[in-house]
């Protein structure tokens, strides 16, 4: 591809309604997907409409530049990387256009998220069946491009089965809709003097011969393998009345589905829908002490009408132990199984389900291969499926440079061949001294099998090719499919001639040539594929940079490998309606740049390739981290547990060391010092900051948005108030230490008084510590030296006090949880820091434990009825749990509590104050939190345990939120 001068792109940019991005940061972010490949694109386009796409096609033809279509970028085979213009349709082509209830069809744009679509369809009693593990962020365009299938294919088929019609732009810019055509209509297509006509004529000429059709049937994967996606689906095309004695009408969509954007650019997709599945369901989680026994069970068990038959091996199961969110999803695991098989049954009635379940369990017992078979129902099933879906991301949790590599992970064979195929596969892996990962769609004859390789080393890159080649031969032996659902892309594209025969491959080349004579659509995939062992993410055999950090990243073998844990699976692109918190900035902007994935990728890119002495000193890194709220959701919700909040703090420190600290950042970092000074005359300063002139001047000087209110200082600090009050408890149940953090001490001291009062009345003696600060404000602005000094001071202070007999409790989540999180990375005395962390709790966690021990009872509180809506702090969700607040608020018998599924509130300390971030802050609040509060009745109590959250709720809704402890204290009798 020729290198174009910037003026050519400038001209193109001026003709687009959308964006054309050519800066290094964006190109680096789009150089990778969820595969092992990295190819820097020439530019990234974010088109707004069909006219933009036409302009891009014109430009590509005139300038010999390629177009790489992209939606969520979760491709595992390198489908959406290339050196042309990456065309990201995820932001603007995201509308559901029509639902036809009579025909049970839906028409969508390619950027509609699969689960978002099904939420939209639910009121119609319909849904789109294919269900990938990435379903809460993958998009319909990508599913069509890859012919995706997922966990439900054994009941509902694959995407190819569901595509009714496609509106496309061909390589000459013409608009063509492909759909079913009768014999007569096909003959009319052959007469067209257009590119569309050329396509139909070429297809007909290439496939009409009986000898060619026999050649295709003999060499393509077995027809009973539903998950077959090797090359273009000419085997599906010949099954039509035009080309054989079939009664099926010809539909070019069979060919375009699975073509990976190499033939046409899709603008609209019409899908066949199914009625919602039966309402009653149960899952049997069969446990096995070997993968072999698991495989032996599959064919017999699939004779039952299963809706899901998914397998996970102990490699992935062990990785779930180290991810906070997945720890909650794996509670059904019994013992240490080598494999589990999750078999879901569904029925219209409970009675029918009971019969099906009884028959299934009888079959399993007759086989005698599993050692236990717990039955899951309700939310337990959802958790098990989430555990399974997390498999891909969890593989990024493997510490070090050896990773479970995607290359042979998409093979599919006939179910009758599965046991023998896996047996031979295991022998093959043993010959390479490999202990591969086994997981996924056992019931469909497809397991995601991954070797463990270090692609930073040339010897493992050689193995990468050798293993893939040998597995291709094995798959061919069983007439299986090398690409079941993940596509050919780069990693498997070059094996297509071997898998289907050269004569059939020449037909594919002919088809590509007629659709796309100038090869502008996603070249290097399927036809004339790029080599599978080139264009890898890492340069082989290079000396990895040794990067010194203030925070301790040794648990990941350094900060670079912490960033490299991100494998691109894109969990951070899920939308608010799917719950969780990650990633609040992406949810607001819908820009790839603002994802967790982008931040990890950018840091990896610059730490790896920068030639600067200070590798953090890049404006591109400043830009990509700018909208990170340090919510910490990525540390728990990302299956790879990439801790971007810590990465950001480390970046800020090094960047500011090179470029200096801004006045406003220094002010916010030192806010505790200023609050302490102002607390000497709180009435005066509160009145002063409310005056229009002073407030306006302060906001301008500190870069605070004019609509943002200032927090008020407490009338008296906790330290002063507590001296005037007596909380002596005789014969206390326990004694605890209360860490009165800097925010509570100076801004909401009444909260600490509430804690002392509440615990004293419940029989606890509270020793308070109010002269220390947590260092949170320093951490949030990258002042790591100051934060480290505070961490060491606090660890030294508490290490001789906090133990099995005396725990440390705190009120403000962002402050007390530093003891359980950042101090473990900052403190010099690691053993002491770990010991303190083990005995540190949020106040709600402590009370929850005491409730469970029977030390605190509902009878101690009012029986009055109250309704409460609770919003949890991000750090609580990531590092502790919301259940503790929920349980505490439910302690009074007639309190009805609901947790708002709100994600981040959008405030995040100083983030929501800053004028350039205020709008984003409020957008985040408007996603779920603000609407939920506005819908609440006036007598509903709004609860929030974060000081920033309460401030945001006040500014965003006008409602005053209370801390759960205040609510509980008011409920005492």
CSV table of C-alpha atoms in Angstrom, one decimal, residues 663-665 667-668 696-705 710 913-916:
chain,number,residue,atom,x,y,z
A,663,UNK,CA,-1.3,24.3,40.3
A,664,UNK,CA,-4.8,22.8,40.4
A,665,UNK,CA,-3.5,19.2,40.8
A,667,UNK,CA,-4.1,22.0,45.3
A,668,UNK,CA,-6.4,19.0,45.1
A,696,UNK,CA,-16.2,32.4,41.2
A,697,UNK,CA,-12.5,33.4,41.7
A,698,UNK,CA,-11.7,30.1,43.3
A,699,UNK,CA,-13.4,28.1,40.5
A,700,UNK,CA,-11.5,30.0,37.9
A,701,UNK,CA,-8.2,29.6,39.7
A,702,UNK,CA,-8.6,25.9,40.3
A,703,UNK,CA,-10.3,25.0,37.0
A,704,UNK,CA,-13.6,24.0,38.7
A,705,UNK,CA,-16.7,24.1,36.6
A,710,UNK,CA,-18.1,23.5,47.0
A,913,UNK,CA,-15.0,19.3,39.9
A,914,UNK,CA,-12.7,19.9,36.9
A,915,UNK,CA,-14.4,22.1,34.3
A,916,UNK,CA,-13.3,20.1,31.3
